[in-house]
Coordinates of N, CA, C and O and ligand atoms in Angstrom, one line a residue:
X125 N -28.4 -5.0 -7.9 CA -27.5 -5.0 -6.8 C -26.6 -3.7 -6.9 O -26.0 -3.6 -8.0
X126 N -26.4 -2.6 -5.8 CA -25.7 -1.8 -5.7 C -23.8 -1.6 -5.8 O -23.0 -1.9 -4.9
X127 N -23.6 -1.2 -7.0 CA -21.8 -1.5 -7.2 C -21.1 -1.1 -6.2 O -20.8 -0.1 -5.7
X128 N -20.8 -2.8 -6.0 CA -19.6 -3.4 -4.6 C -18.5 -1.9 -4.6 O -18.2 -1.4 -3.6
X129 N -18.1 -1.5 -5.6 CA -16.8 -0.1 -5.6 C -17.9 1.3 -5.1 O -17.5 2.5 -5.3
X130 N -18.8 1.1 -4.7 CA -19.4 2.3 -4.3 C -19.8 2.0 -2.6 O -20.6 2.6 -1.9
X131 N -19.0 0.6 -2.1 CA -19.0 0.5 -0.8 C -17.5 0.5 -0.2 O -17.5 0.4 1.0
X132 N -16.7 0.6 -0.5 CA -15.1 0.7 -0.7 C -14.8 2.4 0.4 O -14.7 3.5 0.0
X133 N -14.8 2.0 1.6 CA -14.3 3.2 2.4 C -12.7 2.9 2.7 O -12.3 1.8 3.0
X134 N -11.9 4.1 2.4 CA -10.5 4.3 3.0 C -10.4 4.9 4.1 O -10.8 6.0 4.3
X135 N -9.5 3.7 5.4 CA -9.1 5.2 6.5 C -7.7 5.2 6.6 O -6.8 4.6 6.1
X136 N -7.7 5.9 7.4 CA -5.9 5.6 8.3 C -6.0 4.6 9.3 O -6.7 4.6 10.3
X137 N -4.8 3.6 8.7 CA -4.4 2.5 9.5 C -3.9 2.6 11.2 O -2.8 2.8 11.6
X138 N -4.9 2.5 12.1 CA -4.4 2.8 13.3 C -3.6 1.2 13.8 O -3.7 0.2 13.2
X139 N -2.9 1.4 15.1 CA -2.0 0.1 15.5 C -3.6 -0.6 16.0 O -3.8 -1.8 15.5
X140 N -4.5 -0.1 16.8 CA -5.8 -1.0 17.3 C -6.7 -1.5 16.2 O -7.6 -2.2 16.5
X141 N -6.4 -1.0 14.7 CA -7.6 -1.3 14.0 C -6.7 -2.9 13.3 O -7.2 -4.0 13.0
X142 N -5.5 -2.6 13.4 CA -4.7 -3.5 13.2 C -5.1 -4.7 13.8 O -5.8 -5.5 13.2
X143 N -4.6 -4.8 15.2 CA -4.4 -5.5 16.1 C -5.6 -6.3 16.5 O -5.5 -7.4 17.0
X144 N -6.9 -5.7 16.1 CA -8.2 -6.3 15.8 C -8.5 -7.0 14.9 O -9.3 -7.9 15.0
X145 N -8.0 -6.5 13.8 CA -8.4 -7.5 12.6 C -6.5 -8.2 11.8 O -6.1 -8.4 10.6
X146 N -6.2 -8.2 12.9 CA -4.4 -8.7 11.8 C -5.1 -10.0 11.7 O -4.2 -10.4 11.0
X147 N -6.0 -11.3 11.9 CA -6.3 -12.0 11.3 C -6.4 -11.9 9.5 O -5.8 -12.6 8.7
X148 N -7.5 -10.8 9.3 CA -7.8 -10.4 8.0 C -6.6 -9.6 7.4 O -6.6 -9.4 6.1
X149 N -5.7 -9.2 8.1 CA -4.8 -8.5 7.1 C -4.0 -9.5 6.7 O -3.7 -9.5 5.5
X150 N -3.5 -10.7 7.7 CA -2.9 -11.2 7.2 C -3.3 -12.7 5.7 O -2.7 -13.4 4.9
X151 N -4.7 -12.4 6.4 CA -5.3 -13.5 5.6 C -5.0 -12.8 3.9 O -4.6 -13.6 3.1
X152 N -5.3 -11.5 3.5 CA -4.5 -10.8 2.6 C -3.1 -10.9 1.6 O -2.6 -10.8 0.4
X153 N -2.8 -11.3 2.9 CA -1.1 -11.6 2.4 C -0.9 -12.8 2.3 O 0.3 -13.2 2.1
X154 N -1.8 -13.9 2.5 CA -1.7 -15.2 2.4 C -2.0 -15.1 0.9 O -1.2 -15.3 0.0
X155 N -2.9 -14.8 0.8 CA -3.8 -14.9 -0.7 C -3.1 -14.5 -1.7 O -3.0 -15.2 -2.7
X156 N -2.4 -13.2 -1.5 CA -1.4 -13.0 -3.0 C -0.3 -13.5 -3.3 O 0.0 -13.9 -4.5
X157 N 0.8 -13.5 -2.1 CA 1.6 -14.6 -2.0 C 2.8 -13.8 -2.9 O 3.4 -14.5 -3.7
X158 N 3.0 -12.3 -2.7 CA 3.5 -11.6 -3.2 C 4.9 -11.5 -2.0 O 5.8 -12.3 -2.1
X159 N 4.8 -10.5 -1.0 CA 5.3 -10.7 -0.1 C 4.8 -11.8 1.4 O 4.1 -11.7 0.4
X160 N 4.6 -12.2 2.0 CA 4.3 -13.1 2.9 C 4.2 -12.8 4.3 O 4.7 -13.6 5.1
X161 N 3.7 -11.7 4.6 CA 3.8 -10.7 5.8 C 3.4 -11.5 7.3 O 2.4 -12.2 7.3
X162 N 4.1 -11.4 8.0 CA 4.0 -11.8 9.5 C 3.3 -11.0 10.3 O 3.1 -9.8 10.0
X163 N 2.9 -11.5 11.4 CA 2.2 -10.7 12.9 C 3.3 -9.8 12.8 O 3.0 -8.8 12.1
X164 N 4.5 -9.7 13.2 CA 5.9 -8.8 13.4 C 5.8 -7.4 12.4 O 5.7 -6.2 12.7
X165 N 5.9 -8.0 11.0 CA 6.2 -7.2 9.7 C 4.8 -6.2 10.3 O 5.0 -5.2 11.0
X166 N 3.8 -6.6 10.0 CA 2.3 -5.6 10.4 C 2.7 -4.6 11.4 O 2.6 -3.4 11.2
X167 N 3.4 -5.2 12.4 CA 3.0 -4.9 13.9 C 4.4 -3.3 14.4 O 4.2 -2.4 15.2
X168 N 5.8 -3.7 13.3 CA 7.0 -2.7 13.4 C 6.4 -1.6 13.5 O 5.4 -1.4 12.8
X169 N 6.7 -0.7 14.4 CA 6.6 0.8 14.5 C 8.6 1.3 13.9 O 9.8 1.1 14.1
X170 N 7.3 2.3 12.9 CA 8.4 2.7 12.0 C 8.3 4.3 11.6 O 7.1 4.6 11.5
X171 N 8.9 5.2 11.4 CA 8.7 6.8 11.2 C 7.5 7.3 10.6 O 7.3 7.5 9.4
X172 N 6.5 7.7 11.6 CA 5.3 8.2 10.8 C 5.0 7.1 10.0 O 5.0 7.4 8.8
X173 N 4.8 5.8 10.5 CA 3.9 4.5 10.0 C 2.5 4.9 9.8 O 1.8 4.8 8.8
X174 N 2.2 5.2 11.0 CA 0.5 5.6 11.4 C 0.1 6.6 10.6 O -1.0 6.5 10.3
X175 N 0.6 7.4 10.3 CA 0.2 8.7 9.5 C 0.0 8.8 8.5 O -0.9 9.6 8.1
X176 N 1.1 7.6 7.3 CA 1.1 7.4 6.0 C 0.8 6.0 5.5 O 1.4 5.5 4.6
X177 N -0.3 5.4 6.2 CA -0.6 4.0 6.1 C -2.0 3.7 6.5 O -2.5 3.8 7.6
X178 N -2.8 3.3 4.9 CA -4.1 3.3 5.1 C -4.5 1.4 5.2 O -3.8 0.4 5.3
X179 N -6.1 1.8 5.1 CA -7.1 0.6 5.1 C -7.9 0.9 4.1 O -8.0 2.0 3.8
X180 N -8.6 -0.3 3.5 CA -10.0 -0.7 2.7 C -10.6 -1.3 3.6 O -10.1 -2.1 4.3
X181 N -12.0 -1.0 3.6 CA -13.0 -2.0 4.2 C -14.2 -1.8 3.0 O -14.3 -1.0 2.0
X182 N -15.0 -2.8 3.3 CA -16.7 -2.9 2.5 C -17.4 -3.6 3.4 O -17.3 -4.8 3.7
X183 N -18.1 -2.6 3.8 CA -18.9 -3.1 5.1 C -18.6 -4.1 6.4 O -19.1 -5.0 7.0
X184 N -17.7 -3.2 6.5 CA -17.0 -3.8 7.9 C -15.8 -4.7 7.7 O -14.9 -4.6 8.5
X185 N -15.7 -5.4 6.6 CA -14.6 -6.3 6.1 C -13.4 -6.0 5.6 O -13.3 -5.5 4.5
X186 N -12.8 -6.1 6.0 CA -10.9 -5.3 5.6 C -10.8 -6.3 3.9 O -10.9 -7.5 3.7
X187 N -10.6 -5.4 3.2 CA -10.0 -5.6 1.9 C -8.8 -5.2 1.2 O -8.5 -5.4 0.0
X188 N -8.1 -4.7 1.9 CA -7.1 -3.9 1.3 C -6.2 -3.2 2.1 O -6.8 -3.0 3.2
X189 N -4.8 -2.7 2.1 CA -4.1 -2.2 2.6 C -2.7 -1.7 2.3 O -2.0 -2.3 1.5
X190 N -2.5 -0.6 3.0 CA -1.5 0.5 2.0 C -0.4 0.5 3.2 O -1.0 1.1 4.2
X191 N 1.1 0.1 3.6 CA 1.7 0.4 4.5 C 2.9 1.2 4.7 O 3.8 0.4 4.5
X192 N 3.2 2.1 4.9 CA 4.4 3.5 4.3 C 4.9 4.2 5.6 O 4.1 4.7 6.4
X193 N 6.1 4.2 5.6 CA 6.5 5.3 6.6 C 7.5 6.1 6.1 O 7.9 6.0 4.9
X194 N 8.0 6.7 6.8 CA 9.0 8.0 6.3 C 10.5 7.4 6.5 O 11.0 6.8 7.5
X195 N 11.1 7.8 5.4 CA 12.9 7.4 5.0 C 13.6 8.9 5.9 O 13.1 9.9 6.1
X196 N 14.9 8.5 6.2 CA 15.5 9.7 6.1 C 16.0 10.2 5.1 O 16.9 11.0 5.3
X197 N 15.5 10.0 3.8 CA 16.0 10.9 2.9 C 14.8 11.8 2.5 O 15.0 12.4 1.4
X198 N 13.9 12.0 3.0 CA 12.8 13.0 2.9 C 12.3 12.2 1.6 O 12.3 12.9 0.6
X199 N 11.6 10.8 1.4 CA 10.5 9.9 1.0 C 10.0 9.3 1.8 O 10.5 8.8 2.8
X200 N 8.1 9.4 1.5 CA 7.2 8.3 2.3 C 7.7 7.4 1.1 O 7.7 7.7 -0.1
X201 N 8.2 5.8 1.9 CA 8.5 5.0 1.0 C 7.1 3.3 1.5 O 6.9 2.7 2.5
X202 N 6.8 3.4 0.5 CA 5.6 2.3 0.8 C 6.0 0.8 0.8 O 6.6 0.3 -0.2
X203 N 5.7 0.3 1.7 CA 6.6 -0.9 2.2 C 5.5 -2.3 1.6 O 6.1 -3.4 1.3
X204 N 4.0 -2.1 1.4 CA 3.7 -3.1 1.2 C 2.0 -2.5 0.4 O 1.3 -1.8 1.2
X205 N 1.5 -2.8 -0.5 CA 0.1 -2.6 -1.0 C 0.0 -3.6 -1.0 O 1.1 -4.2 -1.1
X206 N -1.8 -4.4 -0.9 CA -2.4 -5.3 -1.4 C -3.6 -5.3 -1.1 O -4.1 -5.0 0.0
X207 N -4.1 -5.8 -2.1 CA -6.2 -6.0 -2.3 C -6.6 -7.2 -2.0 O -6.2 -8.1 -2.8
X208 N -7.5 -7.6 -1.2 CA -8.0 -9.2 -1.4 C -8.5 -9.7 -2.9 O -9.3 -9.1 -3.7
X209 N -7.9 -10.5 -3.1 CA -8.1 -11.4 -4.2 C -9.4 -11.2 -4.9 O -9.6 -11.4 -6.1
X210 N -10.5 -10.8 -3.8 CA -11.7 -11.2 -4.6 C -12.1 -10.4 -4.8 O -13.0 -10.3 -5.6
X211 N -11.4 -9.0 -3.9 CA -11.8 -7.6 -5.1 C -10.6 -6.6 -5.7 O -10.4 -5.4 -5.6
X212 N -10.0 -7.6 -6.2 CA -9.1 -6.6 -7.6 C -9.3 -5.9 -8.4 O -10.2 -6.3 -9.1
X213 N -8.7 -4.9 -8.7 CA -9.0 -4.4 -9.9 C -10.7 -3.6 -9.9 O -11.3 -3.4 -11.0
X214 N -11.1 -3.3 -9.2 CA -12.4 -2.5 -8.7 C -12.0 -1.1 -8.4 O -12.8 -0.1 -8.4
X215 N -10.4 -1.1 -8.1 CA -10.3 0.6 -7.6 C -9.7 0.8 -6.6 O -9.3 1.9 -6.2
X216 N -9.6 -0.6 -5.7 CA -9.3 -0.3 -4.2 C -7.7 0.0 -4.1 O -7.2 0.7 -3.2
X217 N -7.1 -0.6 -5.0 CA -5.6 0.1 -4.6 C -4.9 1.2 -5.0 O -3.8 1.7 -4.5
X218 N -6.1 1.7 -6.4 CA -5.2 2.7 -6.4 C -6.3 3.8 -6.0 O -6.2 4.9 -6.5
X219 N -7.1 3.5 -5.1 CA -7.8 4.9 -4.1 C -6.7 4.9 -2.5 O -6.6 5.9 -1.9
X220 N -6.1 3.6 -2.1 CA -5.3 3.4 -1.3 C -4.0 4.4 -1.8 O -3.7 5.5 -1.2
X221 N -3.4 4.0 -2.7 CA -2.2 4.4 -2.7 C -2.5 6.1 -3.3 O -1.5 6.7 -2.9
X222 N -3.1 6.9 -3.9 CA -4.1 8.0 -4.4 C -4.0 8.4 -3.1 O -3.1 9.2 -3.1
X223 N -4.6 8.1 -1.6 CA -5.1 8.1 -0.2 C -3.3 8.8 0.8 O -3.4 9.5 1.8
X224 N -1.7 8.1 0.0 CA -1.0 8.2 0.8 C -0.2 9.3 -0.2 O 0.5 10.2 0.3
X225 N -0.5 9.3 -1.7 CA 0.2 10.4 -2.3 C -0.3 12.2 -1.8 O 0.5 13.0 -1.4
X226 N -1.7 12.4 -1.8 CA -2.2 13.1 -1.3 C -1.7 13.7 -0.3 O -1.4 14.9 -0.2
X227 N -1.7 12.8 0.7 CA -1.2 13.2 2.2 C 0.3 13.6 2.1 O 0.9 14.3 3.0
X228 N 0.8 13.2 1.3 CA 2.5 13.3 0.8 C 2.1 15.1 0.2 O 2.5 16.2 0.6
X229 N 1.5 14.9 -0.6 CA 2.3 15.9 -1.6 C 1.4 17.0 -0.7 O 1.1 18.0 -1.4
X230 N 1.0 16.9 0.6 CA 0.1 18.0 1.7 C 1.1 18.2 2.5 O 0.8 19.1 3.2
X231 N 2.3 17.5 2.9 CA 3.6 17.5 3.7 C 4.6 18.1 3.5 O 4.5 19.0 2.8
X232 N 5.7 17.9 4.0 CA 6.6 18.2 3.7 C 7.6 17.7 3.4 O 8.7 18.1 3.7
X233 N 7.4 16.5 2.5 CA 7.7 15.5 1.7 C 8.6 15.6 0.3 O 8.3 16.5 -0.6
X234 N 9.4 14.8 0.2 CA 10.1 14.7 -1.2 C 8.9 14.4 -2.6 O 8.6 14.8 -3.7
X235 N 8.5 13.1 -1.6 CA 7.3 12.5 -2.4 C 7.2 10.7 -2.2 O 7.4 10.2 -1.1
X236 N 7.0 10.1 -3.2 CA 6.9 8.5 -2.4 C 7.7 7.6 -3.2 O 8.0 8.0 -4.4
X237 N 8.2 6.7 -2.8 CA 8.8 5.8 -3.2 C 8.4 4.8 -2.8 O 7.8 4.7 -1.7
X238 N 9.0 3.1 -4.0 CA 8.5 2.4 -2.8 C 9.4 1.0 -4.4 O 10.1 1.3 -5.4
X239 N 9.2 0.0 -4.0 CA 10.3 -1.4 -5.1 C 8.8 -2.3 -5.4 O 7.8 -2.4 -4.8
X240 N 9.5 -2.9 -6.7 CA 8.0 -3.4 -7.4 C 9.1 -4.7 -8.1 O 10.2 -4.3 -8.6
X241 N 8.8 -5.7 -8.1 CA 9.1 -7.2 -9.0 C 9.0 -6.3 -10.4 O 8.0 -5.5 -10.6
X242 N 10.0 -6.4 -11.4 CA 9.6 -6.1 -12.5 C 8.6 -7.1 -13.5 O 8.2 -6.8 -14.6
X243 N 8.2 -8.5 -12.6 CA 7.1 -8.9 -13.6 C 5.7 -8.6 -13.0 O 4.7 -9.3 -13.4
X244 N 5.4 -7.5 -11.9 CA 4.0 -7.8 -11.8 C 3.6 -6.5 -12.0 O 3.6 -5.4 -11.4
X245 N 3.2 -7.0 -13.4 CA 2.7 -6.4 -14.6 C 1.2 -5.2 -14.1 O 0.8 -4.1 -14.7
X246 N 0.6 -5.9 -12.6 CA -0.6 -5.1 -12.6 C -0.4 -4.1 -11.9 O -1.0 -3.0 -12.1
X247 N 0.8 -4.4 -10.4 CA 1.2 -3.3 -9.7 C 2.2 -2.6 -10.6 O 3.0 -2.6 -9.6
X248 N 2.9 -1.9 -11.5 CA 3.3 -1.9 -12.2 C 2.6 -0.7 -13.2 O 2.9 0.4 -13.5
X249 N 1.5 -1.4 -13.7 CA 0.2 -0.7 -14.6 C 0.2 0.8 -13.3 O 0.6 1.9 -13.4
X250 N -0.5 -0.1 -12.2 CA -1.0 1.1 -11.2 C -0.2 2.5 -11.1 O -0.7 3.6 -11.5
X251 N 1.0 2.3 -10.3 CA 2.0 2.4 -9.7 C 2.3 3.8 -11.5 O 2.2 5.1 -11.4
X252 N 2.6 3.4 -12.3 CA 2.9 4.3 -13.9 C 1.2 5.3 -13.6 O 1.0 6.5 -13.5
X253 N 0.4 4.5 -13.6 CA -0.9 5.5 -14.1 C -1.1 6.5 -13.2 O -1.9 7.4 -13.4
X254 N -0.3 6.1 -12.0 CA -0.5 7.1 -10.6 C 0.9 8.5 -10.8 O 0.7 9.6 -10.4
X255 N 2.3 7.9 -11.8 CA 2.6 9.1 -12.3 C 4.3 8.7 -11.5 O 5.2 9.6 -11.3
X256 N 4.4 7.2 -11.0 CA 5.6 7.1 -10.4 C 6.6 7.1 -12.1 O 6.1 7.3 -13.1
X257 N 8.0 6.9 -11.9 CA 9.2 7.0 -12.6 C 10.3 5.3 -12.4 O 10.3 4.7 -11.3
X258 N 11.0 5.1 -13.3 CA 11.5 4.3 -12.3 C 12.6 5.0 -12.0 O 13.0 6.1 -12.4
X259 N 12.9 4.4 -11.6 CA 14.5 5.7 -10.6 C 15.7 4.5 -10.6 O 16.8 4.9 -10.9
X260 N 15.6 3.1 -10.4 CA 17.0 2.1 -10.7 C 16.4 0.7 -10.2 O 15.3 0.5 -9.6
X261 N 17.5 -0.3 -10.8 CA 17.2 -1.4 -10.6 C 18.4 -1.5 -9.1 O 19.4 -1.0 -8.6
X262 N 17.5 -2.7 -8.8 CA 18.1 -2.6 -7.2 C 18.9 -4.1 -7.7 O 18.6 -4.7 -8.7
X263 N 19.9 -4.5 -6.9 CA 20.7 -5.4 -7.1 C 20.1 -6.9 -6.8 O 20.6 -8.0 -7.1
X264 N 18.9 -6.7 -6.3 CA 18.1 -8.1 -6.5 C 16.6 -8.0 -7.7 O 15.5 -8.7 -7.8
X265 N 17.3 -6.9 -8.5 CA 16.1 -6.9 -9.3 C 15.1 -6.6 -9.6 O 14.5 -6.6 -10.8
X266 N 14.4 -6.0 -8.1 CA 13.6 -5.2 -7.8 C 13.7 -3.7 -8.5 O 14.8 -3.4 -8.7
X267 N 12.5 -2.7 -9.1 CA 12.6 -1.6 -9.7 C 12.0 -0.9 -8.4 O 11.0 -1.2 -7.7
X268 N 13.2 0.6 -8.3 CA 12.7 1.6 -7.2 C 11.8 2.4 -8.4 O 12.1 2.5 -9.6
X269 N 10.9 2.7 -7.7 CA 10.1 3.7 -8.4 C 10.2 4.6 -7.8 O 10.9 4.4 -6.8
X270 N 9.8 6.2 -8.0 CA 9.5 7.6 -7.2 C 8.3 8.2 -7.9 O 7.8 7.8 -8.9
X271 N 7.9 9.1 -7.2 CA 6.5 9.9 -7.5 C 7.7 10.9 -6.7 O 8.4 10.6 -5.7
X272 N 7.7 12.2 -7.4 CA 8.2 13.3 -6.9 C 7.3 14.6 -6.9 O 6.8 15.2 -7.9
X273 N 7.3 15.0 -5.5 CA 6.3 15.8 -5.2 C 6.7 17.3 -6.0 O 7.7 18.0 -5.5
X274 N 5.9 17.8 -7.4 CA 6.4 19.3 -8.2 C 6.4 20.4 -7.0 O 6.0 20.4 -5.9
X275 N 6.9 21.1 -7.8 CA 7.1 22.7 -7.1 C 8.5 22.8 -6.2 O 8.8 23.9 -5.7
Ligands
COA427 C1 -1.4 -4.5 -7.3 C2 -2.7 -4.3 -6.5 C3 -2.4 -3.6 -5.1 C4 -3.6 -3.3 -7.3 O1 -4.8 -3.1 -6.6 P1 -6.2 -3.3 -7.3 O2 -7.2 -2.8 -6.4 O3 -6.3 -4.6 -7.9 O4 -6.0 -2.2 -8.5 P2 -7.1 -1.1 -9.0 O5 -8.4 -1.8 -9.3 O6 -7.1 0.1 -8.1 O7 -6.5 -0.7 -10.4 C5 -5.5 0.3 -10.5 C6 -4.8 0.1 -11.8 O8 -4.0 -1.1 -11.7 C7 -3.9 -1.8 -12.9 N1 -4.7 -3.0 -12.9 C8 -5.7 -3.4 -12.1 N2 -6.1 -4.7 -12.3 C9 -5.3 -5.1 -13.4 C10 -5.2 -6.3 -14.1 N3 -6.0 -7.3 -13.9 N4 -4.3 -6.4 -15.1 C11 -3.5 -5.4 -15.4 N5 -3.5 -4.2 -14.7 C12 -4.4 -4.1 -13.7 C13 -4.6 -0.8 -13.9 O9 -3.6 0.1 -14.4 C14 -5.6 -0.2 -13.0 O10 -6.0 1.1 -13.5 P3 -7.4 1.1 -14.4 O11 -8.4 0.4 -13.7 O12 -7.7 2.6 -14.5 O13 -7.0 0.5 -15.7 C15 -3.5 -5.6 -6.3 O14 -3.7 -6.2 -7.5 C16 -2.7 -6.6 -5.4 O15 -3.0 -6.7 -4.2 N6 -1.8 -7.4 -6.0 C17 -1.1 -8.5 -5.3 C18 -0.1 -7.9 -4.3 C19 0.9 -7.0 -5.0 O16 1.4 -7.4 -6.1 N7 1.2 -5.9 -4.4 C20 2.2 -5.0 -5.0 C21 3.5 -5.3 -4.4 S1 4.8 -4.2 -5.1

């Protein structure tokens, strides 16, 4: 059988690829139970949402998803990653989030930011191996990270 991570396409999250399949995105967010995202949360138009906010699919099937828009402090700050459950850890999130640094550090961008639970340990793993920092603890405990774009 051909390796499932060599069918893993990323694109840019449009509002219609959305709005077709927010059954499956949200079915996503049911499953990790991390944040608990609504029709609403998906659906906010937010500063260069569309621009800095990808998808996973494997053959046609939404797997994954990366959601980021632009701060006024000159950060794409990423509001929400997650992988379906049944394919973690294969690659798909950090080719997603890989997918929005890219496009950042091709901008005119600070670089990315985005807050992480300090116990999950796997977004956490990722999030360090991709080269973020932490930058402060937020008053509910949450860790801001940053990726700062050199030069
Ligand atoms: C966090 C999450 C987005 C990572 O996506 P993923 O596709 O599973 O991760 P990847 O396969 O791309 O792995 C990237 C890195 O994450 C870390 N990682 C992945 N699976 C891991 C595991 N089971 N245990 C520990 N670290 C793990 C590793 O550092 C890995 O790099 P490596 O494979 O080179 O060792 C995904 O696990 C997820 O959706 N989790 C639930 C939702 C969530 O917590 N989102 C983040 C909110 S801040």
């Amino acid at each position: 059988m051909a390796d499932v991570s060599e069918k893993i396409v990323v694109n840019k999250l449009e509002l219609d690829i959305l709005q077709k399949n927010i059954e499956q995105f949200k079915d996503i967010s049911n499953q990790n139970k991390v944040l608990l995202w609504k029709d609403e949360n998906f659906r906010i138009e937010l500063p260069n949402k569309w621009e800095y906010s990808f998808y996973a699919s494997i053959e046609g099937q939404i797997v994954g998803f990366a959601i980021s828009s632009e701060k006024k402090n000159g950060y794409i700050h990423l509001h929400n990653i997650m992988v379906s459950k049944h394919f973690q850890s294969i690659g798909i999130g950090k080719r997603l989030l890989t997918a929005i640094i890219l496009k950042v550090f091709n901008n005119n961008f600070k670089g990315v930011s985005l807050r992480v639970q300090p116990h999950n340990k796997r977004a956490m793993n990722l999030y360090t191996q991709l080269g973020f920092e932490k930058a402060k603890e937020e008053d509910d405990g949450d860790i801001l990270m940053i990726l700062n774009k050199k030069g």
